[in-house]
CSV table of C-alpha atoms in Angstrom, one decimal:
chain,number,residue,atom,x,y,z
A,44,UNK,CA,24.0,-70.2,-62.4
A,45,UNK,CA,22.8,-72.8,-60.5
A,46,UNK,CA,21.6,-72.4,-56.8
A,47,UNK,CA,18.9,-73.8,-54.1
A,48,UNK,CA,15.8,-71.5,-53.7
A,49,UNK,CA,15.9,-71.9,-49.9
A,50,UNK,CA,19.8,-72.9,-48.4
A,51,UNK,CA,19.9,-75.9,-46.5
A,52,UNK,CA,19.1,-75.9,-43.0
A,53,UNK,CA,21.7,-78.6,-42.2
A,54,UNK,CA,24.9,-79.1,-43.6
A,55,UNK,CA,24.8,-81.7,-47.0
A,56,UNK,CA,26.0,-85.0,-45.6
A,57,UNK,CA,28.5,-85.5,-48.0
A,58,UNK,CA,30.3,-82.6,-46.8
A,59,UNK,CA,29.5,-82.8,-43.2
A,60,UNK,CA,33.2,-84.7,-42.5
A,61,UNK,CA,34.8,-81.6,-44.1
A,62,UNK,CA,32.7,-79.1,-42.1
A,63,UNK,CA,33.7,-81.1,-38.6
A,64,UNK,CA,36.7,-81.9,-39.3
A,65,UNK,CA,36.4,-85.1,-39.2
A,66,UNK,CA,34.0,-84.5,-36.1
A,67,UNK,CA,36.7,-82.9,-34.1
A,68,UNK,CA,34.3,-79.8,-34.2
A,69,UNK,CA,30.8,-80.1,-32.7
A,70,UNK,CA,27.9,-78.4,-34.9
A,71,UNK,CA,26.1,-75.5,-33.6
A,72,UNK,CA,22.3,-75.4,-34.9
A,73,UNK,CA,21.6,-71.6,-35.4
A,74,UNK,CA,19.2,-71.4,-38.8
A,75,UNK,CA,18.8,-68.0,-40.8
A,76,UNK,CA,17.4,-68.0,-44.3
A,77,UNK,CA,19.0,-64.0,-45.7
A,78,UNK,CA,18.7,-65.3,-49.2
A,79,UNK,CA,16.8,-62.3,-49.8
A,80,UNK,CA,18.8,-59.8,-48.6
A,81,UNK,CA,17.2,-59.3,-45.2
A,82,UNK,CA,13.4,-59.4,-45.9
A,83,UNK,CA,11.4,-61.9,-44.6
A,84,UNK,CA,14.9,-62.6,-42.3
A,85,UNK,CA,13.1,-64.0,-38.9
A,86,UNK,CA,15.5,-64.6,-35.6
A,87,UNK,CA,14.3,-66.9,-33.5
A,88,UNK,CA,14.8,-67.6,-29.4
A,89,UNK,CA,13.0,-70.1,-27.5
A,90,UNK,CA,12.6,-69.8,-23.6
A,91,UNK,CA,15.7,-72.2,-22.7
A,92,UNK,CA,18.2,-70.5,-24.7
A,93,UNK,CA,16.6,-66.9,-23.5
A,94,UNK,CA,16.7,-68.0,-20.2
A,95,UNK,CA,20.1,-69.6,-20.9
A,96,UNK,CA,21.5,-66.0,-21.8
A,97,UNK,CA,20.0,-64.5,-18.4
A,98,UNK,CA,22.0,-66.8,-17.2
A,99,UNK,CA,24.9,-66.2,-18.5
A,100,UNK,CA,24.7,-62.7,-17.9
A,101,UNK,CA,24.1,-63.1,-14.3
A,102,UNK,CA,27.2,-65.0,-13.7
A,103,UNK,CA,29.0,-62.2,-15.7
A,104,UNK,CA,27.5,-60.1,-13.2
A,105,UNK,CA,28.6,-61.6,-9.9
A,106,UNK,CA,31.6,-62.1,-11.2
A,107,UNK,CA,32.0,-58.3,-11.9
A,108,UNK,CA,31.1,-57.7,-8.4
A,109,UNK,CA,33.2,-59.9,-6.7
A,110,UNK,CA,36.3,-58.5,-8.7
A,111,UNK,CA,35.5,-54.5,-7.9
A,112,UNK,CA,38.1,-54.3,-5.5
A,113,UNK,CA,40.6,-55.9,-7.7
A,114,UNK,CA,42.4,-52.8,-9.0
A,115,UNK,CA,41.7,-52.0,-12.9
A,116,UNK,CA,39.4,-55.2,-13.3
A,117,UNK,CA,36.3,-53.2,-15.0
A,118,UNK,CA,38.4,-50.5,-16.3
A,119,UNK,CA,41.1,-52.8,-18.4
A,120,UNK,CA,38.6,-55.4,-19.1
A,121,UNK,CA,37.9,-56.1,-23.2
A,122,UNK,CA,34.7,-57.9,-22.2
A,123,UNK,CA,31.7,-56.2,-23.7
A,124,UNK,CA,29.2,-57.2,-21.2
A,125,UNK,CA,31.5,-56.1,-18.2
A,126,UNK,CA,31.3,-52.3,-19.5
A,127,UNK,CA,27.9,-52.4,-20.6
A,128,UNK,CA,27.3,-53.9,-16.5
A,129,UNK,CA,29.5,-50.3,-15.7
A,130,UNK,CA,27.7,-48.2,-17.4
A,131,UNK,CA,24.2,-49.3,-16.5
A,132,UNK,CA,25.4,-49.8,-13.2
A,133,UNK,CA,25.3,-45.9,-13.3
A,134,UNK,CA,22.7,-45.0,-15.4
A,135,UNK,CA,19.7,-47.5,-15.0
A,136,UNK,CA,17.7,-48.2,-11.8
A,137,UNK,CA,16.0,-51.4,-10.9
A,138,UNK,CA,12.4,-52.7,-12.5
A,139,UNK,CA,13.1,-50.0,-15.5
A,140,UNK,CA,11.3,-50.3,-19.1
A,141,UNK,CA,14.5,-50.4,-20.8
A,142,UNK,CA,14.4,-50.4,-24.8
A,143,UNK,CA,17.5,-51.7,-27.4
A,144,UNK,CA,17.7,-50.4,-30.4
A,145,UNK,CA,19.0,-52.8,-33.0
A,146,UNK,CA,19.5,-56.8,-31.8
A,147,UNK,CA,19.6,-59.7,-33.2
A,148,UNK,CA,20.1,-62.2,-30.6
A,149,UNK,CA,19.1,-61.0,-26.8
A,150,UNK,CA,22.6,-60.4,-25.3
A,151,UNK,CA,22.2,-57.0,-24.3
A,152,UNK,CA,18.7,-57.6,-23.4
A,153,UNK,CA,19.8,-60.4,-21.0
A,154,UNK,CA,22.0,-58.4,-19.5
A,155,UNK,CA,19.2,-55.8,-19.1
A,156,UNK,CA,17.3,-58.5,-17.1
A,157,UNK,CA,20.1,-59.5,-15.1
A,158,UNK,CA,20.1,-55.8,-13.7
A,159,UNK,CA,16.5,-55.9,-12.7
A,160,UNK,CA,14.6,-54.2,-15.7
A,161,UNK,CA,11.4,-55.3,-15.3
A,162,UNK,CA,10.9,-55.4,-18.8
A,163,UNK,CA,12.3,-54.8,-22.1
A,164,UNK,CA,11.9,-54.4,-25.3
A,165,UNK,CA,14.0,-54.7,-28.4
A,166,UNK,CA,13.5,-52.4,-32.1
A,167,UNK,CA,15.3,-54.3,-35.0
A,168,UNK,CA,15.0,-54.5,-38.7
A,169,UNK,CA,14.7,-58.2,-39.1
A,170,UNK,CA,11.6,-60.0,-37.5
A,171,UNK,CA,12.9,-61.6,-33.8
A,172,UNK,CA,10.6,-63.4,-31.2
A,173,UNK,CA,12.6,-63.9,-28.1
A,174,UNK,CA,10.5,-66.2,-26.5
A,175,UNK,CA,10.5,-64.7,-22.6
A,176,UNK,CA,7.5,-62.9,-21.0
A,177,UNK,CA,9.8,-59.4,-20.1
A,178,UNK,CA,10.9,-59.3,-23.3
A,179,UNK,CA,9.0,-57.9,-26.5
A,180,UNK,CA,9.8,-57.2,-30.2
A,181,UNK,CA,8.8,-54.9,-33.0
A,182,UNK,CA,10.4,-54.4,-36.0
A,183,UNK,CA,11.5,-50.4,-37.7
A,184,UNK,CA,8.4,-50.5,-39.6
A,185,UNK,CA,6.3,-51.8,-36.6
A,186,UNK,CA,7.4,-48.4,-35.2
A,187,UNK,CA,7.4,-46.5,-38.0
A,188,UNK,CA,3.8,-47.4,-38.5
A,189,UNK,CA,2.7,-46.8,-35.0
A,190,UNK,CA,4.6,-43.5,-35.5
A,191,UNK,CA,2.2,-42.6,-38.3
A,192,UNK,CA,-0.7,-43.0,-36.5
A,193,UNK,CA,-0.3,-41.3,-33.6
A,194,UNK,CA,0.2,-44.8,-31.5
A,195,UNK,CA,2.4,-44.5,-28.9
A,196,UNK,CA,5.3,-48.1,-28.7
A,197,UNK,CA,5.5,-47.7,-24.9
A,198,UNK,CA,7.2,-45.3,-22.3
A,199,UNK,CA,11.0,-46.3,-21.2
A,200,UNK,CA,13.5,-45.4,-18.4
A,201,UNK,CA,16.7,-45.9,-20.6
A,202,UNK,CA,17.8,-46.9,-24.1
A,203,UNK,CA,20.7,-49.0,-25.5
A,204,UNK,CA,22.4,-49.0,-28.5
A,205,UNK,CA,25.7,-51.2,-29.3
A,206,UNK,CA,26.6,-50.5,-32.4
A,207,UNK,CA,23.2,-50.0,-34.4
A,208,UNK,CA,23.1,-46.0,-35.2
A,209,UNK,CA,26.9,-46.3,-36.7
A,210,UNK,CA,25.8,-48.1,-39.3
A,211,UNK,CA,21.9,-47.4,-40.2
C-alpha cells in the first residue's frame, strides 16, 4: 500500500477543481497532521484568529442580551454558545481563573473571555498553543506529571467541560 509519510498540507493541484467545485467553494486553511493516531497532533491559534473568536463570542453575547426579554429566546435556542452564556451567566463571576477541560480550538475559552475571566486555561490531550496572553495550555500528561510531583497546575473559580468526560 502506497501512502505519503506526512499528508499534504494543501490540496494536490490536480484535484483542487474537484475539491472547489470548480471554485464555487472558497478553501479554508486549517492544517492537522493525525497520521499517527493523535501523538505528536499539535493545534495551532495565532493571536488574530484568537482574538477573532473573542470576537465572535462577544457579539453572541450582546446579542443574547438584547433578546432576554423576547419570550423563550435562551430557552428554545439550539445555539451552543447561547446556553453555555446561560449557564455561566449563573455560575461564573467576573475576572475568574476559569479552566476547560478538553478543546481543541478556543470556542469555549473565547466565550470564557467574553464573560470577563481574567484568565483561562485549557487541559487537552493533543498539544495546542492558542496564541493570547489570558489563555494557557497544558496537555493530560503535563498534568498528570505535575500531579506526580506534588506541583500544583494553578487554582480556579470554575470548570467547563462540553463533551470531553463522555467520551475519555
Amino acid at each position: 500500500m502506497g501512502g505519503l509519510a506526512v499528508p499534504p498540507k494543501t490540496p494536490p493541484p490536480e484535484l483542487l477543481s474537484a475539491y472547489t467545485l470548480r471554485g464555487a467553494i472558497p478553501i479554508e486553511h486549517f492544517y492537522v497532521d493525525d497520521s499517527a493516531g493523535g501523538v505528536g497532533t499539535h493545534y495551532v491559534y495565532p493571536r488574530d484568529e484568537v482574538d477573532a473568536f473573542v470576537e465572535s463570542a462577544t457579539a453572541k453575547l450582546r446579542q443574547a442580551k438584547q433578546a432576554k426579554g423576547t419570550a423563550g429566546y435562551m430557552r428554545s435556542s439550539t445555539d451552543s454558545q447561547l446556553w453555555l452564556y446561560q449557564a455561566l451567566a449563573q455560575s461564573m463571576s467576573r475576572n475568574a481563573r476559569a479552566l476547560v477541560f478538553g478543546s481543541q480550538e478556543p470556542w469555549v475559552e473565547a466565550v470564557l473571555l467574553a464573560m470577563g475571566a481574567s484568565t483561562v486555561t485549557t487541559v487537552e490531550y493533543n498539544m495546542l498553543t492558542f496564541e493570547h496572553p489570558r489563555l494557557r495550555t497544558l496537555t493530560v500528561d503535563q498534568v498528570k506529571h505535575a500531579h506526580a510531583h506534588g506541583e500544583e497546575i494553578g487554582r480556579y473559580d470554575i470548570g467547563v467541560s462540553l463533551s470531553s468526560f463522555d467520551h475519555d
